[in-house]
């Protein structure tokens, strides 16, 4: 691969919008796919936090054919970020509660910080619910 | 090449061993660590992520019947491209 580009983190709202092909709220068709397709074409690595994928799976009844196509399409560019030792500990410690939404926000935030302790380091989070991240201190791309 | 401080959690014994190795090779600890990381990344074939712009993007658009030249897609593509950042760029919290 040539020049490096900052990854963008996709939260569950984007994953569900992508899978259902309709934008949350406006119900506009294929908007999310256009966003994702353009980023992929531009070589942007897309990070899918594991907890965001779990939430999306729950929302979609465990059937995710379009996300499966996306994730299997290029594992170097669409990266599912697992909860492993250090990330699990960090997510548990920083989550405001044990509710799924807050746990997801903690995992998304951990991904956006690139696994670094440096509080000034942040990748952007694409989301349809930018208010989720008001207290998280991460830059959001409000779709 | 930008230098960044990286905190690496090592025990005192590990740190001492690293210093000794660096000195034995006539190198700095930072240079030694950088080479160790590069060698490991090369083994994993990781390299730097992004920038390739492979075939998945066009495949996604085709799968959903999205015409890349349509006004709707071009409008979104323009907004999406505005958020493409070179690696190492930093963003402030809040709406980007």
PDB file of C-alpha atoms in Angstrom:
ATOM      1  CA  UNK A   1       0.000   0.000   0.000  1.00  0.00           C
ATOM      2  CA  UNK A   2       1.171   3.537  -0.731  1.00  0.00           C
ATOM      3  CA  UNK A   3       0.751   6.626   1.449  1.00  0.00           C
ATOM      4  CA  UNK A   4      -0.903   6.142   4.819  1.00  0.00           C
ATOM      5  CA  UNK A   5      -4.305   7.556   5.684  1.00  0.00           C
ATOM      6  CA  UNK A   6      -5.957   7.930   9.075  1.00  0.00           C
ATOM      7  CA  UNK A   7      -8.617   5.277   9.693  1.00  0.00           C
ATOM      8  CA  UNK A   8     -12.240   6.169  10.324  1.00  0.00           C
ATOM      9  CA  UNK A   9     -14.199   4.331  13.021  1.00  0.00           C
ATOM     10  CA  UNK A  10     -17.722   3.159  12.144  1.00  0.00           C
ATOM     11  CA  UNK A  11     -20.174   2.853  15.001  1.00  0.00           C
ATOM     12  CA  UNK A  12     -23.305   0.697  15.139  1.00  0.00           C
ATOM     13  CA  UNK A  13     -25.564   3.432  13.734  1.00  0.00           C
ATOM     14  CA  UNK A  14     -23.497   3.430  10.546  1.00  0.00           C
ATOM     15  CA  UNK A  15     -23.293  -0.362  10.436  1.00  0.00           C
ATOM     16  CA  UNK A  16     -27.064  -0.697  10.784  1.00  0.00           C
ATOM     17  CA  UNK A  17     -27.627   2.023   8.199  1.00  0.00           C
ATOM     18  CA  UNK A  18     -25.274   0.185   5.858  1.00  0.00           C
ATOM     19  CA  UNK A  19     -26.907  -3.192   6.421  1.00  0.00           C
ATOM     20  CA  UNK A  20     -30.470  -1.936   6.129  1.00  0.00           C
ATOM     21  CA  UNK A  21     -29.558   0.334   3.235  1.00  0.00           C
ATOM     22  CA  UNK A  22     -31.606   3.135   4.738  1.00  0.00           C
ATOM     23  CA  UNK A  23     -30.328   6.134   6.655  1.00  0.00           C
ATOM     24  CA  UNK A  24     -31.701   6.245  10.216  1.00  0.00           C
ATOM     25  CA  UNK A  25     -34.301   8.954  10.499  1.00  0.00           C
ATOM     26  CA  UNK A  26     -34.496  10.223   6.938  1.00  0.00           C
ATOM     27  CA  UNK A  27     -34.801   6.686   5.501  1.00  0.00           C
ATOM     28  CA  UNK A  28     -32.828   7.900   2.489  1.00  0.00           C
ATOM     29  CA  UNK A  29     -31.701   4.941   0.405  1.00  0.00           C
ATOM     30  CA  UNK A  30     -28.053   4.017  -0.014  1.00  0.00           C
ATOM     31  CA  UNK A  31     -26.561   7.073   1.645  1.00  0.00           C
ATOM     32  CA  UNK A  32     -24.468   5.009   4.034  1.00  0.00           C
ATOM     33  CA  UNK A  33     -23.206   2.805   1.224  1.00  0.00           C
ATOM     34  CA  UNK A  34     -22.134   5.910  -0.693  1.00  0.00           C
ATOM     35  CA  UNK A  35     -20.166   7.199   2.286  1.00  0.00           C
ATOM     36  CA  UNK A  36     -18.505   3.833   2.884  1.00  0.00           C
ATOM     37  CA  UNK A  37     -17.895   3.170  -0.803  1.00  0.00           C
ATOM     38  CA  UNK A  38     -16.194   6.520  -1.267  1.00  0.00           C
ATOM     39  CA  UNK A  39     -13.947   6.051   1.764  1.00  0.00           C
ATOM     40  CA  UNK A  40     -12.964   2.603   0.539  1.00  0.00           C
ATOM     41  CA  UNK A  41     -12.199   3.995  -2.906  1.00  0.00           C
ATOM     42  CA  UNK A  42     -10.023   6.682  -1.301  1.00  0.00           C
ATOM     43  CA  UNK A  43      -8.083   3.996   0.581  1.00  0.00           C
ATOM     44  CA  UNK A  44      -9.355   4.889   4.036  1.00  0.00           C
ATOM     45  CA  UNK A  45      -9.042   2.015   6.529  1.00  0.00           C
ATOM     46  CA  UNK A  46     -12.395   1.493   8.239  1.00  0.00           C
ATOM     47  CA  UNK A  47     -12.379   0.273  11.830  1.00  0.00           C
ATOM     48  CA  UNK A  48     -15.392  -1.692  13.081  1.00  0.00           C
ATOM     49  CA  UNK A  49     -15.322  -1.974  16.874  1.00  0.00           C
ATOM     50  CA  UNK A  50     -16.397  -5.452  17.892  1.00  0.00           C
ATOM     51  CA  UNK A  51     -19.022  -4.100  20.270  1.00  0.00           C
ATOM     52  CA  UNK A  52     -20.486  -1.929  17.494  1.00  0.00           C
ATOM     53  CA  UNK A  53     -20.768  -5.039  15.331  1.00  0.00           C
ATOM     54  CA  UNK A  54     -22.457  -6.867  18.194  1.00  0.00           C
ATOM     55  CA  UNK A  55     -25.017  -4.061  18.574  1.00  0.00           C
ATOM     56  CA  UNK A  56     -25.621  -4.002  14.827  1.00  0.00           C
ATOM     57  CA  UNK A  57     -26.065  -7.760  14.841  1.00  0.00           C
ATOM     58  CA  UNK A  58     -28.641  -7.487  17.592  1.00  0.00           C
ATOM     59  CA  UNK A  59     -30.492  -4.761  15.696  1.00  0.00           C
ATOM     60  CA  UNK A  60     -30.514  -6.874  12.549  1.00  0.00           C
ATOM     61  CA  UNK A  61     -31.410 -10.180  14.143  1.00  0.00           C
ATOM     62  CA  UNK A  62     -27.988 -11.686  13.578  1.00  0.00           C
ATOM     63  CA  UNK A  63     -28.359 -11.571   9.789  1.00  0.00           C
ATOM     64  CA  UNK A  64     -25.757  -9.275   8.223  1.00  0.00           C
ATOM     65  CA  UNK A  65     -25.169 -10.250   4.591  1.00  0.00           C
ATOM     66  CA  UNK A  66     -24.030  -6.791   3.484  1.00  0.00           C
ATOM     67  CA  UNK A  67     -21.670  -6.275   6.407  1.00  0.00           C
ATOM     68  CA  UNK A  68     -20.323  -9.773   5.833  1.00  0.00           C
ATOM     69  CA  UNK A  69     -19.583  -8.836   2.214  1.00  0.00           C
ATOM     70  CA  UNK A  70     -17.882  -5.658   3.383  1.00  0.00           C
ATOM     71  CA  UNK A  71     -15.807  -7.257   6.119  1.00  0.00           C
ATOM     72  CA  UNK A  72     -14.705 -10.215   4.034  1.00  0.00           C
ATOM     73  CA  UNK A  73     -14.070  -8.008   1.001  1.00  0.00           C
ATOM     74  CA  UNK A  74     -10.746  -6.616   2.214  1.00  0.00           C
ATOM     75  CA  UNK A  75      -9.566  -7.551   5.720  1.00  0.00           C
ATOM     76  CA  UNK A  76      -6.711  -5.051   5.406  1.00  0.00           C
ATOM     77  CA  UNK A  77      -9.075  -2.178   4.824  1.00  0.00           C
ATOM     78  CA  UNK A  78     -12.199  -3.138   6.796  1.00  0.00           C
ATOM     79  CA  UNK A  79     -10.924  -4.184  10.182  1.00  0.00           C
ATOM     80  CA  UNK A  80     -13.067  -5.604  12.956  1.00  0.00           C
ATOM     81  CA  UNK A  81     -11.382  -4.541  16.188  1.00  0.00           C
ATOM     82  CA  UNK A  82     -11.620  -7.256  18.823  1.00  0.00           C
ATOM     83  CA  UNK A  83     -12.013  -6.911  22.543  1.00  0.00           C
ATOM     84  CA  UNK A  84      -8.785  -8.424  23.803  1.00  0.00           C
ATOM     85  CA  UNK A  85      -6.899  -8.158  27.065  1.00  0.00           C
ATOM     86  CA  UNK A  86      -5.932  -4.509  27.177  1.00  0.00           C
ATOM     87  CA  UNK A  87      -8.864  -3.152  25.193  1.00  0.00           C
ATOM     88  CA  UNK A  88     -11.372  -5.106  27.277  1.00  0.00           C
ATOM     89  CA  UNK A  89      -9.873  -3.777  30.476  1.00  0.00           C
ATOM     90  CA  UNK A  90      -9.851  -0.221  29.120  1.00  0.00           C
ATOM     91  CA  UNK A  91     -13.430  -0.437  27.833  1.00  0.00           C
ATOM     92  CA  UNK A  92     -14.707  -1.816  31.118  1.00  0.00           C
ATOM     93  CA  UNK A  93     -12.864   0.827  33.075  1.00  0.00           C
ATOM     94  CA  UNK A  94     -14.006   3.787  30.982  1.00  0.00           C
ATOM     95  CA  UNK A  95     -17.598   2.771  30.256  1.00  0.00           C
ATOM     96  CA  UNK A  96     -20.147   4.888  32.108  1.00  0.00           C
ATOM     97  CA  UNK A  97     -22.282   1.820  32.775  1.00  0.00           C
ATOM     98  CA  UNK A  98     -22.784  -1.791  31.772  1.00  0.00           C
ATOM     99  CA  UNK A  99     -25.527  -0.892  29.318  1.00  0.00           C
ATOM    100  CA  UNK A 100     -24.781  -1.980  25.771  1.00  0.00           C
ATOM    101  CA  UNK A 101     -24.843   1.517  24.338  1.00  0.00           C
ATOM    102  CA  UNK A 102     -22.359   2.903  26.822  1.00  0.00           C
ATOM    103  CA  UNK A 103     -20.086  -0.099  26.467  1.00  0.00           C
ATOM    104  CA  UNK A 104     -20.137   0.399  22.722  1.00  0.00           C
ATOM    105  CA  UNK A 105     -19.280   4.081  23.094  1.00  0.00           C
ATOM    106  CA  UNK A 106     -16.325   3.104  25.267  1.00  0.00           C
ATOM    107  CA  UNK A 107     -15.078   0.642  22.657  1.00  0.00           C
ATOM    108  CA  UNK A 108     -15.565   3.128  19.827  1.00  0.00           C
ATOM    109  CA  UNK A 109     -13.680   5.726  21.843  1.00  0.00           C
ATOM    110  CA  UNK A 110     -10.859   3.276  22.547  1.00  0.00           C
ATOM    111  CA  UNK A 111     -10.575   2.608  18.810  1.00  0.00           C
ATOM    112  CA  UNK A 112     -10.624   6.324  18.020  1.00  0.00           C
ATOM    113  CA  UNK A 113      -7.695   6.805  20.383  1.00  0.00           C
ATOM    114  CA  UNK A 114      -5.687   4.241  18.412  1.00  0.00           C
ATOM    115  CA  UNK A 115      -4.948   2.194  21.508  1.00  0.00           C
ATOM    116  CA  UNK A 116      -2.782   5.040  22.776  1.00  0.00           C
ATOM    117  CA  UNK A 117      -2.662   6.576  26.197  1.00  0.00           C
ATOM    118  CA  UNK A 118      -2.011   9.911  24.527  1.00  0.00           C
ATOM    119  CA  UNK A 119      -5.276  11.758  25.145  1.00  0.00           C
ATOM    120  CA  UNK A 120      -4.616  14.119  22.234  1.00  0.00           C
ATOM    121  CA  UNK A 121      -4.523  11.354  19.663  1.00  0.00           C
ATOM    122  CA  UNK A 122      -7.862  10.757  18.005  1.00  0.00           C
ATOM    123  CA  UNK A 123      -9.174   9.251  14.793  1.00  0.00           C
ATOM    124  CA  UNK A 124     -12.617  10.298  13.605  1.00  0.00           C
ATOM    125  CA  UNK A 125     -15.818   8.416  14.357  1.00  0.00           C
ATOM    126  CA  UNK A 126     -18.526   8.238  11.700  1.00  0.00           C
ATOM    127  CA  UNK A 127     -21.968   8.141  13.281  1.00  0.00           C
ATOM    128  CA  UNK A 128     -25.610   9.061  12.826  1.00  0.00           C
ATOM    129  CA  UNK A 129     -25.804   9.893  16.531  1.00  0.00           C
ATOM    130  CA  UNK A 130     -23.063  12.458  17.205  1.00  0.00           C
ATOM    131  CA  UNK A 131     -24.548  13.313  20.597  1.00  0.00           C
ATOM    132  CA  UNK A 132     -23.427   9.904  21.859  1.00  0.00           C
ATOM    133  CA  UNK A 133     -19.838  11.166  21.840  1.00  0.00           C
ATOM    134  CA  UNK A 134     -20.268  14.596  23.401  1.00  0.00           C
ATOM    135  CA  UNK A 135     -18.513  13.506  26.584  1.00  0.00           C
ATOM    136  CA  UNK A 136     -16.128  11.082  24.886  1.00  0.00           C
ATOM    137  CA  UNK A 137     -13.733  13.711  23.573  1.00  0.00           C
ATOM    138  CA  UNK A 138     -13.407  12.260  20.087  1.00  0.00           C
ATOM    139  CA  UNK A 139     -13.981  13.977  16.735  1.00  0.00           C
ATOM    140  CA  UNK A 140     -17.138  12.787  14.989  1.00  0.00           C
ATOM    141  CA  UNK A 141     -18.266  12.788  11.396  1.00  0.00           C
ATOM    142  CA  UNK A 142     -22.006  13.367  11.650  1.00  0.00           C
ATOM    143  CA  UNK A 143     -23.516  11.597   8.649  1.00  0.00           C
TER     144      UNK A 143
ATOM    145  CA  UNK B   1       9.589  11.776   9.580  1.00  0.00           C
ATOM    146  CA  UNK B   2       7.814  13.016  12.692  1.00  0.00           C
ATOM    147  CA  UNK B   3       9.089  11.884  16.072  1.00  0.00           C
ATOM    148  CA  UNK B   4       6.441  10.932  18.587  1.00  0.00           C
ATOM    149  CA  UNK B   5       6.865   9.945  22.201  1.00  0.00           C
ATOM    150  CA  UNK B   6       5.525   6.465  22.823  1.00  0.00           C
ATOM    151  CA  UNK B   7       5.091   5.005  26.278  1.00  0.00           C
ATOM    152  CA  UNK B   8       6.149   1.384  26.267  1.00  0.00           C
ATOM    153  CA  UNK B   9       5.259  -0.662  29.346  1.00  0.00           C
ATOM    154  CA  UNK B  10       8.338  -2.684  30.249  1.00  0.00           C
ATOM    155  CA  UNK B  11       9.566  -4.057  33.534  1.00  0.00           C
ATOM    156  CA  UNK B  12      12.802  -2.726  34.965  1.00  0.00           C
ATOM    157  CA  UNK B  13      14.499  -5.963  33.987  1.00  0.00           C
ATOM    158  CA  UNK B  14      13.236  -5.740  30.413  1.00  0.00           C
ATOM    159  CA  UNK B  15      14.336  -2.135  30.193  1.00  0.00           C
ATOM    160  CA  UNK B  16      17.789  -2.984  31.479  1.00  0.00           C
ATOM    161  CA  UNK B  17      18.114  -5.806  28.968  1.00  0.00           C
ATOM    162  CA  UNK B  18      17.055  -3.498  26.149  1.00  0.00           C
ATOM    163  CA  UNK B  19      19.607  -0.857  27.161  1.00  0.00           C
ATOM    164  CA  UNK B  20      22.356  -3.437  27.341  1.00  0.00           C
ATOM    165  CA  UNK B  21      21.451  -4.778  23.906  1.00  0.00           C
ATOM    166  CA  UNK B  22      21.390  -1.253  22.464  1.00  0.00           C
ATOM    167  CA  UNK B  23      24.772  -0.420  23.908  1.00  0.00           C
ATOM    168  CA  UNK B  24      26.223  -3.737  22.779  1.00  0.00           C
ATOM    169  CA  UNK B  25      25.104  -2.938  19.223  1.00  0.00           C
ATOM    170  CA  UNK B  26      26.241   0.667  19.456  1.00  0.00           C
ATOM    171  CA  UNK B  27      22.718   1.927  19.022  1.00  0.00           C
ATOM    172  CA  UNK B  28      20.200   4.078  20.802  1.00  0.00           C
ATOM    173  CA  UNK B  29      17.301   2.384  22.598  1.00  0.00           C
ATOM    174  CA  UNK B  30      14.849   4.341  20.454  1.00  0.00           C
ATOM    175  CA  UNK B  31      16.516   3.258  17.236  1.00  0.00           C
ATOM    176  CA  UNK B  32      16.601  -0.351  18.373  1.00  0.00           C
ATOM    177  CA  UNK B  33      12.914  -0.332  19.309  1.00  0.00           C
ATOM    178  CA  UNK B  34      11.960   1.304  16.019  1.00  0.00           C
ATOM    179  CA  UNK B  35      13.778  -1.430  14.090  1.00  0.00           C
ATOM    180  CA  UNK B  36      12.222  -4.154  16.200  1.00  0.00           C
ATOM    181  CA  UNK B  37       8.764  -2.741  15.466  1.00  0.00           C
ATOM    182  CA  UNK B  38       9.474  -2.431  11.745  1.00  0.00           C
ATOM    183  CA  UNK B  39      10.727  -6.004  11.594  1.00  0.00           C
ATOM    184  CA  UNK B  40       7.628  -7.265  13.386  1.00  0.00           C
ATOM    185  CA  UNK B  41       5.312  -5.301  11.110  1.00  0.00           C
ATOM    186  CA  UNK B  42       7.123  -6.629   8.089  1.00  0.00           C
ATOM    187  CA  UNK B  43       6.625 -10.184   9.389  1.00  0.00           C
ATOM    188  CA  UNK B  44       2.919  -9.559   9.783  1.00  0.00           C
ATOM    189  CA  UNK B  45       2.707  -7.854   6.424  1.00  0.00           C
ATOM    190  CA  UNK B  46       0.980  -4.928   8.162  1.00  0.00           C
ATOM    191  CA  UNK B  47       2.830  -1.969   6.652  1.00  0.00           C
ATOM    192  CA  UNK B  48       0.914   1.265   6.786  1.00  0.00           C
ATOM    193  CA  UNK B  49      -2.827   0.997   6.469  1.00  0.00           C
ATOM    194  CA  UNK B  50      -4.746   2.758   3.825  1.00  0.00           C
ATOM    195  CA  UNK B  51      -3.895   4.686   0.710  1.00  0.00           C
ATOM    196  CA  UNK B  52      -4.258   1.737  -1.601  1.00  0.00           C
ATOM    197  CA  UNK B  53      -7.815   2.406  -2.701  1.00  0.00           C
ATOM    198  CA  UNK B  54      -8.441  -1.150  -3.845  1.00  0.00           C
ATOM    199  CA  UNK B  55     -11.387  -2.632  -5.653  1.00  0.00           C
ATOM    200  CA  UNK B  56     -13.724  -2.991  -2.680  1.00  0.00           C
ATOM    201  CA  UNK B  57     -15.042   0.570  -2.919  1.00  0.00           C
ATOM    202  CA  UNK B  58     -16.264   0.248  -6.510  1.00  0.00           C
ATOM    203  CA  UNK B  59     -17.554  -3.248  -5.706  1.00  0.00           C
ATOM    204  CA  UNK B  60     -19.659  -1.851  -2.860  1.00  0.00           C
ATOM    205  CA  UNK B  61     -21.157   0.814  -5.104  1.00  0.00           C
ATOM    206  CA  UNK B  62     -21.888  -1.715  -7.846  1.00  0.00           C
ATOM    207  CA  UNK B  63     -23.452  -4.133  -5.369  1.00  0.00           C
ATOM    208  CA  UNK B  64     -26.006  -1.534  -4.373  1.00  0.00           C
ATOM    209  CA  UNK B  65     -26.533  -0.216  -7.868  1.00  0.00           C
ATOM    210  CA  UNK B  66     -25.092   3.165  -6.937  1.00  0.00           C
ATOM    211  CA  UNK B  67     -24.050   5.168  -9.968  1.00  0.00           C
ATOM    212  CA  UNK B  68     -20.792   6.878  -8.976  1.00  0.00           C
ATOM    213  CA  UNK B  69     -21.607   9.678 -11.398  1.00  0.00           C
ATOM    214  CA  UNK B  70     -25.069  10.336  -9.998  1.00  0.00           C
ATOM    215  CA  UNK B  71     -25.586  13.729  -8.364  1.00  0.00           C
ATOM    216  CA  UNK B  72     -26.624  12.052  -5.121  1.00  0.00           C
ATOM    217  CA  UNK B  73     -23.452   9.967  -4.867  1.00  0.00           C
ATOM    218  CA  UNK B  74     -21.184  12.799  -5.969  1.00  0.00           C
ATOM    219  CA  UNK B  75     -22.613  15.043  -3.272  1.00  0.00           C
ATOM    220  CA  UNK B  76     -21.930  12.433  -0.594  1.00  0.00           C
ATOM    221  CA  UNK B  77     -18.545  11.526  -2.073  1.00  0.00           C
ATOM    222  CA  UNK B  78     -17.469  15.151  -1.841  1.00  0.00           C
ATOM    223  CA  UNK B  79     -18.442  15.259   1.832  1.00  0.00           C
ATOM    224  CA  UNK B  80     -16.740  11.912   2.464  1.00  0.00           C
ATOM    225  CA  UNK B  81     -13.491  13.025   0.821  1.00  0.00           C
ATOM    226  CA  UNK B  82     -13.391  16.067   3.080  1.00  0.00           C
ATOM    227  CA  UNK B  83     -12.830  13.686   5.998  1.00  0.00           C
ATOM    228  CA  UNK B  84      -9.912  11.793   4.452  1.00  0.00           C
ATOM    229  CA  UNK B  85      -6.816  12.671   6.459  1.00  0.00           C
ATOM    230  CA  UNK B  86      -3.165  11.756   5.986  1.00  0.00           C
ATOM    231  CA  UNK B  87      -1.838   9.429   8.662  1.00  0.00           C
ATOM    232  CA  UNK B  88      -0.701  11.298  11.747  1.00  0.00           C
ATOM    233  CA  UNK B  89      -3.176  14.136  11.320  1.00  0.00           C
ATOM    234  CA  UNK B  90      -4.861  15.110  14.525  1.00  0.00           C
ATOM    235  CA  UNK B  91      -8.469  16.178  15.017  1.00  0.00           C
ATOM    236  CA  UNK B  92     -10.122  17.991  17.856  1.00  0.00           C
ATOM    237  CA  UNK B  93     -13.115  16.507  19.662  1.00  0.00           C
ATOM    238  CA  UNK B  94     -16.584  17.387  18.482  1.00  0.00           C
ATOM    239  CA  UNK B  95     -18.045  17.608  15.000  1.00  0.00           C
ATOM    240  CA  UNK B  96     -15.352  17.137  12.422  1.00  0.00           C
TER     241      UNK B  96
END
